[in-house]
CSV table of N, CA and C in Angstrom, one decimal:
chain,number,residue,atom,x,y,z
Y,1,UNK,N,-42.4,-51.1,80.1
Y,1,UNK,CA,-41.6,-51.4,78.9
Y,1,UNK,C,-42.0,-52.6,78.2
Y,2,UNK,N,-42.6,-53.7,78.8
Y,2,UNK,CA,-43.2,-54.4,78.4
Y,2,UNK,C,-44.3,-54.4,77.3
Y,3,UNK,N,-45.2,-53.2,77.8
Y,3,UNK,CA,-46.2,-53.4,77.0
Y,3,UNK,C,-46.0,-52.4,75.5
Y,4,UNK,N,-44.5,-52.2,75.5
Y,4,UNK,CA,-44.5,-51.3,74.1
Y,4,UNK,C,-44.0,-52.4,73.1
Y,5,UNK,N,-43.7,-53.9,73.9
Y,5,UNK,CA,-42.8,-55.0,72.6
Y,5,UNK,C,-43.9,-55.9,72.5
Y,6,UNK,N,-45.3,-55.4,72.5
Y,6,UNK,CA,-46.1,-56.7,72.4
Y,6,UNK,C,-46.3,-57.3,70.6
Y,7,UNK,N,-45.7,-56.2,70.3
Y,7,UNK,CA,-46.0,-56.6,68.5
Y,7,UNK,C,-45.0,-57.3,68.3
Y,8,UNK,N,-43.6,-57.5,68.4
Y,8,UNK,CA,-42.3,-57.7,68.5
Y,8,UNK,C,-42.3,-59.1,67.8
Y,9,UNK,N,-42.9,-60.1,68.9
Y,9,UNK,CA,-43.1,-61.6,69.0
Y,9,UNK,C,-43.7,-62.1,67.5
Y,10,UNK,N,-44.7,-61.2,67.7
Y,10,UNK,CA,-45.2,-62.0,66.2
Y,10,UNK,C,-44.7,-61.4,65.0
Y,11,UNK,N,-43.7,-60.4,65.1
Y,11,UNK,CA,-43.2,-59.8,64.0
Y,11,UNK,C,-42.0,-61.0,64.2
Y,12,UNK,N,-41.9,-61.3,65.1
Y,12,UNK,CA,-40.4,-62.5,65.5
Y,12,UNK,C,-40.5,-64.0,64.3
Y,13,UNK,N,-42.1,-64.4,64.6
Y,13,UNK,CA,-42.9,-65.2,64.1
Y,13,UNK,C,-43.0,-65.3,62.5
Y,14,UNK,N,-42.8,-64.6,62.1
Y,14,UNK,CA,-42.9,-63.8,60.6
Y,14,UNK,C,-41.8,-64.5,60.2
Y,15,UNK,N,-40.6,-64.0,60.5
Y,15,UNK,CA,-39.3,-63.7,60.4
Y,15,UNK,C,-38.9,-65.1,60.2
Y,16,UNK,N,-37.5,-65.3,59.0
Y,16,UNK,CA,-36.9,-66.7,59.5
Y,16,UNK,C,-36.0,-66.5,60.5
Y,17,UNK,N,-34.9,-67.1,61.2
Y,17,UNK,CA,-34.4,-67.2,61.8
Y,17,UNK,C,-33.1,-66.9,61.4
Y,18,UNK,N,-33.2,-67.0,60.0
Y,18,UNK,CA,-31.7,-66.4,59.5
Y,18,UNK,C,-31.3,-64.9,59.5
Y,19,UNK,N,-32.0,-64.6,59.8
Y,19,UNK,CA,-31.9,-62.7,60.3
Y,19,UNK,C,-31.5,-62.4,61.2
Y,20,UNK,N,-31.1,-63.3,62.4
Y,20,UNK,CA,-30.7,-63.0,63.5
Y,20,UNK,C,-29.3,-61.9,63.5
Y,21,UNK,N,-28.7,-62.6,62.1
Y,21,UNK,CA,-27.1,-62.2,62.3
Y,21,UNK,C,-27.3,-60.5,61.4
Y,22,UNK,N,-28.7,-60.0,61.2
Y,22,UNK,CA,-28.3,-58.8,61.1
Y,22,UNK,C,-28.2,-57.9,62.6
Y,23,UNK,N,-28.3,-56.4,62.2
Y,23,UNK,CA,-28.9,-55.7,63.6
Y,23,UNK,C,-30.4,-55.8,63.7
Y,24,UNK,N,-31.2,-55.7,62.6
Y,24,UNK,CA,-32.3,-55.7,62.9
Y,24,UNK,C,-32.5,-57.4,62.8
Y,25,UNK,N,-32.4,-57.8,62.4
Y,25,UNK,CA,-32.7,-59.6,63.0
Y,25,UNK,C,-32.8,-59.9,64.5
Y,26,UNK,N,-31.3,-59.2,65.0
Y,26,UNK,CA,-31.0,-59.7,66.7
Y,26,UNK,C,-32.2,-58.8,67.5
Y,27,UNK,N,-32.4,-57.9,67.1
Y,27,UNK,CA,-33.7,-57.2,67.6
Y,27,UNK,C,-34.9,-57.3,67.8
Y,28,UNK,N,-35.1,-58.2,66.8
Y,28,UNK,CA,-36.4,-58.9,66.7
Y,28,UNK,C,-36.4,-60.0,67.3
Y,29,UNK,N,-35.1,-60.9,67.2
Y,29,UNK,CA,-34.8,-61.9,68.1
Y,29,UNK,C,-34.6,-62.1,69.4
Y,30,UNK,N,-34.6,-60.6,70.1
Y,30,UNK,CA,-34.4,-60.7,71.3
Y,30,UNK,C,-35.7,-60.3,71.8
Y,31,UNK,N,-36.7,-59.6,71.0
Y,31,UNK,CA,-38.2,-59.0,71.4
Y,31,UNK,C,-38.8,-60.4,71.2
Y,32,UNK,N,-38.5,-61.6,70.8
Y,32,UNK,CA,-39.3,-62.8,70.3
Y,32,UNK,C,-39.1,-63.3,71.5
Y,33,UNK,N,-38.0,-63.3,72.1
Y,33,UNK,CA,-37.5,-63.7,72.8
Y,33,UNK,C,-38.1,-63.4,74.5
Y,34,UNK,N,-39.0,-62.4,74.1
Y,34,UNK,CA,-39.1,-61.6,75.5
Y,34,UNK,C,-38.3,-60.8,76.5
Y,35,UNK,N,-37.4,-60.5,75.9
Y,35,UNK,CA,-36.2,-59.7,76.4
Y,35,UNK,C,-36.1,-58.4,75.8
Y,36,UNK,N,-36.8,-57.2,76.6
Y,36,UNK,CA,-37.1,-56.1,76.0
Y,36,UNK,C,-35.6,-55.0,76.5
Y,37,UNK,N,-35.0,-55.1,77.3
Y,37,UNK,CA,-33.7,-54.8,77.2
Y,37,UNK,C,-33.0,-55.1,76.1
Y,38,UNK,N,-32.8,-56.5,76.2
Y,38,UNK,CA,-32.1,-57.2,75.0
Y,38,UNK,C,-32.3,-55.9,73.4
Y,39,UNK,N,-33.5,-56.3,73.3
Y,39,UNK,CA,-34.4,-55.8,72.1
Y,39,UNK,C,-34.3,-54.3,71.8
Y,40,UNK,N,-33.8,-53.5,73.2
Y,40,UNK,CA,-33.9,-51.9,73.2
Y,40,UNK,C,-32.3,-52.0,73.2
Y,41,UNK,N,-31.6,-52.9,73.5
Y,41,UNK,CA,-29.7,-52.6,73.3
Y,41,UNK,C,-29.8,-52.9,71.9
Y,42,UNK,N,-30.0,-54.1,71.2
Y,42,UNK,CA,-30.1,-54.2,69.5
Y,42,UNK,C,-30.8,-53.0,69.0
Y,43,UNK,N,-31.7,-52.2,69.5
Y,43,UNK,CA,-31.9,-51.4,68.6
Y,43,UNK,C,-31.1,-50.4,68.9
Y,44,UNK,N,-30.4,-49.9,69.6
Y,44,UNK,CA,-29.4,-49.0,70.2
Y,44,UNK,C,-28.3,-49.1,69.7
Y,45,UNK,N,-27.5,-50.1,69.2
Y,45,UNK,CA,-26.7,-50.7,68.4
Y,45,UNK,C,-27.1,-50.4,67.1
Y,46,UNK,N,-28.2,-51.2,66.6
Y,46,UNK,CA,-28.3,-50.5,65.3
Y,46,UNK,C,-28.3,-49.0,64.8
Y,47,UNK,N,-29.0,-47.9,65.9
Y,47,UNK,CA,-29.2,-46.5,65.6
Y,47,UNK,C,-27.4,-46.1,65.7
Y,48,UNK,N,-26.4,-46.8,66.4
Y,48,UNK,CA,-25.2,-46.8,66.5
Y,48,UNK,C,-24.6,-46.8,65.6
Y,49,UNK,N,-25.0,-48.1,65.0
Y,49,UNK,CA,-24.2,-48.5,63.3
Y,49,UNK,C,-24.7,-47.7,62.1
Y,50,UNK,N,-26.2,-47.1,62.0
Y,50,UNK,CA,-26.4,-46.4,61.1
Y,50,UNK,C,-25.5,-44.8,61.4
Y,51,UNK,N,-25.7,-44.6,62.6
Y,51,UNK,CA,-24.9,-43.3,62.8
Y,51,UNK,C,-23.4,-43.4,62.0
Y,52,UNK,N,-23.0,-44.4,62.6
Y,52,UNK,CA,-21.2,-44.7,62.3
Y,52,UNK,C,-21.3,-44.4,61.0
Y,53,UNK,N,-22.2,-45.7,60.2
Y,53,UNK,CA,-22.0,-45.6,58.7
Y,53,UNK,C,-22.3,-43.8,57.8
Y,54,UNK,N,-23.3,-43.4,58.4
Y,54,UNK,CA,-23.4,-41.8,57.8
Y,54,UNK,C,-22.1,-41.4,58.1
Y,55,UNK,N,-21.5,-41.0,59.5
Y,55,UNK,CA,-20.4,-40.3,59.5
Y,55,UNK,C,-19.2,-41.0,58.7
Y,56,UNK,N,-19.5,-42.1,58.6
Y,56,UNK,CA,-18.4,-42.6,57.4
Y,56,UNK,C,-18.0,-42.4,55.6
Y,57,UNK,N,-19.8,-42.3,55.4
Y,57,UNK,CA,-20.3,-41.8,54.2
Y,57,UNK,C,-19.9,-39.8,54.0
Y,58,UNK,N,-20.2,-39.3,55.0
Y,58,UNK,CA,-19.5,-38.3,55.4
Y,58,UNK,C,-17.9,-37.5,54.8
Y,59,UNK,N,-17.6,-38.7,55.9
Y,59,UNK,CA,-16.2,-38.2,55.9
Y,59,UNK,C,-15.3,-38.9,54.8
Y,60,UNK,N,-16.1,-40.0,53.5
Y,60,UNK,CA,-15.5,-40.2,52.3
Y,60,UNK,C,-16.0,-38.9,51.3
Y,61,UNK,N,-17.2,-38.5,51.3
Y,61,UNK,CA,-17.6,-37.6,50.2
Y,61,UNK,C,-16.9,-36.5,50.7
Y,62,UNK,N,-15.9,-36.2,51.7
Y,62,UNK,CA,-15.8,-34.6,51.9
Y,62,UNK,C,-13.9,-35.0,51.6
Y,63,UNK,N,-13.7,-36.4,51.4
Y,63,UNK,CA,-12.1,-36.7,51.7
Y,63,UNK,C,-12.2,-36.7,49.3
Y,64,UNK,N,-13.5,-37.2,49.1
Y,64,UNK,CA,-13.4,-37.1,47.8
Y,64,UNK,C,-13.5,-35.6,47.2
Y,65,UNK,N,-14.4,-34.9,47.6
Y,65,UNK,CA,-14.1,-33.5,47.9
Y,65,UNK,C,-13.2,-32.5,47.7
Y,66,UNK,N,-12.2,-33.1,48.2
Y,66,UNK,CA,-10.9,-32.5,48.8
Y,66,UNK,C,-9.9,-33.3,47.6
Y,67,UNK,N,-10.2,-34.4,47.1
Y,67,UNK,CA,-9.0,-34.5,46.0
Y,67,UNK,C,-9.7,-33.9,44.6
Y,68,UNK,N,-10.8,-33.7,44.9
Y,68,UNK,CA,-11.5,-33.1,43.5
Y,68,UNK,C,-11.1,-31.7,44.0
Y,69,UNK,N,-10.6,-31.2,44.4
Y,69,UNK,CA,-10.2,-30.0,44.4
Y,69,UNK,C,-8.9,-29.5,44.3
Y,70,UNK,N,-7.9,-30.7,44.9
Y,70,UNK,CA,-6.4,-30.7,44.8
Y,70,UNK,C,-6.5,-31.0,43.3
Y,71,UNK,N,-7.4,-31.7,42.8
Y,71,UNK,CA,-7.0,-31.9,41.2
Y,71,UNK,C,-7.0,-30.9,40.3
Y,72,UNK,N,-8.0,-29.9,40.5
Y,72,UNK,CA,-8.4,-28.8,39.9
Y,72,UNK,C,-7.7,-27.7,40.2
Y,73,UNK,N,-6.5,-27.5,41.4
Y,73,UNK,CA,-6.0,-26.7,41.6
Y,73,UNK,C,-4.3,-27.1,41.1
Y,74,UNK,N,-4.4,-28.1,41.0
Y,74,UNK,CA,-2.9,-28.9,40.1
Y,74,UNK,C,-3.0,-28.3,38.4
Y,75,UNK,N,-4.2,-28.4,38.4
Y,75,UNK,CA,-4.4,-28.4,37.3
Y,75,UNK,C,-4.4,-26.6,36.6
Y,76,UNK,N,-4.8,-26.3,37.2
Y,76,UNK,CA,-5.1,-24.6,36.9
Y,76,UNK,C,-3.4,-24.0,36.8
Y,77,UNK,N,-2.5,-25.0,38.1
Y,77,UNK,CA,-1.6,-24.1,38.4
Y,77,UNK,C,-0.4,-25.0,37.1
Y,78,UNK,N,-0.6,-25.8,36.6
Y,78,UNK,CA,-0.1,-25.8,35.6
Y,78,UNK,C,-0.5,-25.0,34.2
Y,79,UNK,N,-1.5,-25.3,33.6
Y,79,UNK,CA,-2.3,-24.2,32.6
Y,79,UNK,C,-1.4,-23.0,33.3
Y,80,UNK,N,-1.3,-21.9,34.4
Y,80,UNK,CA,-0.6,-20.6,34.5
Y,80,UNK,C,0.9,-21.0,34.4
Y,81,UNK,N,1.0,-22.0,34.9
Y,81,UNK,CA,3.1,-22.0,34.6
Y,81,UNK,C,3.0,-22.1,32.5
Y,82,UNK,N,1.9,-22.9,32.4
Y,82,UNK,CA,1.8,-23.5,30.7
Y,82,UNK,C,2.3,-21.3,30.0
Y,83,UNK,N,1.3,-21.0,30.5
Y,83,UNK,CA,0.9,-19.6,29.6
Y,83,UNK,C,2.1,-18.6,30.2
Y,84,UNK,N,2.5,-18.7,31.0
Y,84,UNK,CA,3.7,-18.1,31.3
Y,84,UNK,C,4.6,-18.5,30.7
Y,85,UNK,N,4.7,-19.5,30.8
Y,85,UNK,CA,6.4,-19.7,29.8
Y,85,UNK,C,5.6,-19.4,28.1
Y,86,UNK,N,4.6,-19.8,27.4
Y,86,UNK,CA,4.5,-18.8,26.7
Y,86,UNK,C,4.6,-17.8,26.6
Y,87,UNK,N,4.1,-16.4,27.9
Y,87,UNK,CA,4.3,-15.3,27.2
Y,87,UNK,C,6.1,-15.0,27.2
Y,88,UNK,N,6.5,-15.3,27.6
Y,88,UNK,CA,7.8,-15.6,28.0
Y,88,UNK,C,8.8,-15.4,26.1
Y,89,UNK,N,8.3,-16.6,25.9
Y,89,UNK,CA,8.8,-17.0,24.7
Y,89,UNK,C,8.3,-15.9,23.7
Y,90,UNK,N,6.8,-15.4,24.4
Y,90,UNK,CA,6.7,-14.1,23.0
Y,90,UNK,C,7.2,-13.2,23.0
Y,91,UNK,N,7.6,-12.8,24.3
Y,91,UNK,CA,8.6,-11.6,24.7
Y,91,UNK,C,9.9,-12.2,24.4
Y,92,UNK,N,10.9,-12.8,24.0
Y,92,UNK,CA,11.7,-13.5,23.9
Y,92,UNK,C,12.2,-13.2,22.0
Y,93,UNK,N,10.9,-13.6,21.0
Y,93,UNK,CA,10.3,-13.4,20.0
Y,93,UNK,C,10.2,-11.9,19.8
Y,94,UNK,N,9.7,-11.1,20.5
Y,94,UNK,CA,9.4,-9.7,20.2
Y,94,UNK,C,10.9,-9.2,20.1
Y,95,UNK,N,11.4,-9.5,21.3
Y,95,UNK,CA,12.7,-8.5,21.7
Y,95,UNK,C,14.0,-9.1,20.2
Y,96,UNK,N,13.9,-10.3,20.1
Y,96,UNK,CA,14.7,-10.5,19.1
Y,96,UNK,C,14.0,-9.9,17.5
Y,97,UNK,N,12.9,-9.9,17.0
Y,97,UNK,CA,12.3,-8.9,16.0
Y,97,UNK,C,12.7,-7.9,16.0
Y,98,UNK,N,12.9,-7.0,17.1
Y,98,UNK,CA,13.2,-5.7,17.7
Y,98,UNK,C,15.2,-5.6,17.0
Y,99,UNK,N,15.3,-6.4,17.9
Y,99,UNK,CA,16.6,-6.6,17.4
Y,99,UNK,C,17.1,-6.8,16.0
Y,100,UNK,N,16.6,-7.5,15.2
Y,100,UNK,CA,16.8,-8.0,13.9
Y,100,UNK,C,16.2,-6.7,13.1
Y,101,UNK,N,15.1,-5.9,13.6
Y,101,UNK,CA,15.2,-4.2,13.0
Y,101,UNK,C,16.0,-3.3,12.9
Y,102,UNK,N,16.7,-3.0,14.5
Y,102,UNK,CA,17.3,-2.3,14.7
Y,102,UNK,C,18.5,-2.8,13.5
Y,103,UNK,N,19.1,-3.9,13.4
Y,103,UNK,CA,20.0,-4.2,13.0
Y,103,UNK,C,19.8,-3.9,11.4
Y,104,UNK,N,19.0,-4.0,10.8
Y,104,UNK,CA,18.5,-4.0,9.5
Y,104,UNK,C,18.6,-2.4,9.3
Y,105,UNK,N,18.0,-1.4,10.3
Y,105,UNK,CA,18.1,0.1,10.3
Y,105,UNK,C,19.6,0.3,10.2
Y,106,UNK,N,20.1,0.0,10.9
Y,106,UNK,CA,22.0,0.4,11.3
Y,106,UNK,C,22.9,-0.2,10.1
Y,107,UNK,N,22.2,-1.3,9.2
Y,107,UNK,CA,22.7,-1.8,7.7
Y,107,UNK,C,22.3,-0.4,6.9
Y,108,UNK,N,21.1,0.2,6.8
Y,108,UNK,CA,20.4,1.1,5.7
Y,108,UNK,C,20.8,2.5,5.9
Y,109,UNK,N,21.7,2.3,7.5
Y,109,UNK,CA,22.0,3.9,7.6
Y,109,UNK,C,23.5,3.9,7.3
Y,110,UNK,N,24.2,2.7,7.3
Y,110,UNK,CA,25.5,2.6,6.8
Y,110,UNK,C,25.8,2.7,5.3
Y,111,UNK,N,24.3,2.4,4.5
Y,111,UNK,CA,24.5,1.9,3.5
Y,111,UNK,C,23.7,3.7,2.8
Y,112,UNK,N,23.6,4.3,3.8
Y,112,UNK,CA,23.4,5.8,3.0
Y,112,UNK,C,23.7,6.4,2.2
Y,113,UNK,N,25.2,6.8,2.2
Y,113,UNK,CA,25.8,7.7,0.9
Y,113,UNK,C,26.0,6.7,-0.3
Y,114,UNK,N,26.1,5.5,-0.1
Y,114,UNK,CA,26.0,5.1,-1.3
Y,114,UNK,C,24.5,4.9,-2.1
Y,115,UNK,N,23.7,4.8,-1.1
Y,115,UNK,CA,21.9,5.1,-1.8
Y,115,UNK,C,21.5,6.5,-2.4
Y,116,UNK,N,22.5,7.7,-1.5
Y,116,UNK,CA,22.2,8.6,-2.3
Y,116,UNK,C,22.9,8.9,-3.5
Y,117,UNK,N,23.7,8.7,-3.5
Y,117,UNK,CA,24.4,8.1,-5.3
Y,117,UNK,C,23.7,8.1,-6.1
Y,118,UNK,N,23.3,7.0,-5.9
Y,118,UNK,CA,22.6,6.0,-6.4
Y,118,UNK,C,21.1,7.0,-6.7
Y,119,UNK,N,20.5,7.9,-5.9
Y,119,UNK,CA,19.2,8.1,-6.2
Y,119,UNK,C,20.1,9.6,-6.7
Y,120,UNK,N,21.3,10.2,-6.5
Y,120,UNK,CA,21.4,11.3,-7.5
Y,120,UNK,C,21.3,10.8,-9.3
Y,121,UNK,N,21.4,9.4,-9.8
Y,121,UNK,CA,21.8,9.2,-10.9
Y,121,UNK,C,20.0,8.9,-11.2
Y,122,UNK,N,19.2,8.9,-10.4
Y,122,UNK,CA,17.7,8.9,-10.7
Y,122,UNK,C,17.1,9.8,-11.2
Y,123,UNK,N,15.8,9.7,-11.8
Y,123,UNK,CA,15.2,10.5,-12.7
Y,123,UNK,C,14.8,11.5,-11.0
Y,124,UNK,N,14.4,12.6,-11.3
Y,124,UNK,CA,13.6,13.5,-9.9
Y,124,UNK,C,12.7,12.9,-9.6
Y,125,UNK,N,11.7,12.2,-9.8
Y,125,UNK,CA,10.7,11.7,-8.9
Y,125,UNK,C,10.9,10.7,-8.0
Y,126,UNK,N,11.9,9.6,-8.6
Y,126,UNK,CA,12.3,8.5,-8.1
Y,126,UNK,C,13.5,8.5,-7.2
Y,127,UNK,N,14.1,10.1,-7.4
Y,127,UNK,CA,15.4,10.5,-6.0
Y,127,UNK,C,14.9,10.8,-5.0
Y,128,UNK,N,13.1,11.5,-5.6
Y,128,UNK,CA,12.4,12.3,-4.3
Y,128,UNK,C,11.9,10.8,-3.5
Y,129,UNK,N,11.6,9.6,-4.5
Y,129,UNK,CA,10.9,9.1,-3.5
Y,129,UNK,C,11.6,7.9,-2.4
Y,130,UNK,N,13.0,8.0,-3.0
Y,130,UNK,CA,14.5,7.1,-2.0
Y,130,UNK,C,14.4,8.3,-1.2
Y,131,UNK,N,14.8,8.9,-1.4
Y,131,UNK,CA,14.7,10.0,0.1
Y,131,UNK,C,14.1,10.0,0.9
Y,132,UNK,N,12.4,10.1,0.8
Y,132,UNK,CA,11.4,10.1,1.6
Y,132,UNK,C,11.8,8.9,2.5
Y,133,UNK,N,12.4,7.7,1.9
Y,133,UNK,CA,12.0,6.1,2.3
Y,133,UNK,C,13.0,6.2,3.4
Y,134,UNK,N,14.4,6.8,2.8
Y,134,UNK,CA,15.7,6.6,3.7
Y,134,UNK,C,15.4,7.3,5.2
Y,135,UNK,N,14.8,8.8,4.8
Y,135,UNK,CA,14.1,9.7,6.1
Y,135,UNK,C,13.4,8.8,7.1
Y,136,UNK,N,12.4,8.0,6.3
Y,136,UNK,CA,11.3,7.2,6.9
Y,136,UNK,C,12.3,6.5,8.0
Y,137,UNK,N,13.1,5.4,7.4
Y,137,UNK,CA,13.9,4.7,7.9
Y,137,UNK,C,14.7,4.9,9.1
Y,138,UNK,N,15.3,6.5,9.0
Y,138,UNK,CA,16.5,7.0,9.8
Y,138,UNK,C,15.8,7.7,10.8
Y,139,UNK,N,14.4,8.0,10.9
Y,139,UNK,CA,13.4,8.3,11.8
Y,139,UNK,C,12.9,7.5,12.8
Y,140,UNK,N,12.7,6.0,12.2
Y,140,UNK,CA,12.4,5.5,13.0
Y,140,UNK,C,12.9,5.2,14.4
């Protein structure tokens, strides 16, 4: 085990001393040191802390993930409540049109015998063509 930390020392030598307080500082500082245990727990630690940090990095891009998805599904499920209560209102719109016909037909069919009167005192073309209209009307 020794003879794999012989570079260690003079990479130790290199180094200021203010590195110690990282992971890789204490590593180097314990191979300077001659402490190849030392030197193989600091590096064990470090492969530790980088592990941690990925599964940290991890488990924020998958928690960011997950609100970017709750956002987009808030969102959609508004947009469908939005267009529903629109169609809502067009059917609401239709059925009262519908109504305001009907009602307008049941005026024109009350208002019959006095239209035909009215188109008997007309020239013939213009009785034939109240008639056709009134038909039209009473058909529908």
């Amino acid at each position: 085990m020794l003879g794999r930390c012989t570079a260690l020392p003079r990479l130790a030598s290199q180094r200021s001393q203010s590195t110690s307080s990282s992971p890789g500082g204490r590593m180097v500082a314990a191979a300077a040191s001659g402490d190849s245990d030392a030197a193989f727990a600091a590096f064990k630690r470090q492969q530790e802390e980088l592990a941690l940090r990925r599964d940290r990095q991890f488990i924020y891009s998958g928690l960011l993930l997950a609100g970017i998805a709750l956002f987009f599904s808030v969102r959609l499920s508004q947009r469908a409540r939005i267009h529903e209560d629109e169609r809502h209102a067009t059917r609401l719109r239709m059925y009262a049109q519908i109504e305001e016909s009907d009602q307008r037909r049941e005026r024109l069919l009350g208002a019959l015998p006095e239209l035909a009167q009215t188109a008997a005192r007309l020239k013939p073309e213009a009785a034939a063509r109240v008639a056709a209209e009134v038909r039209h009307v009473a058909t529908k």
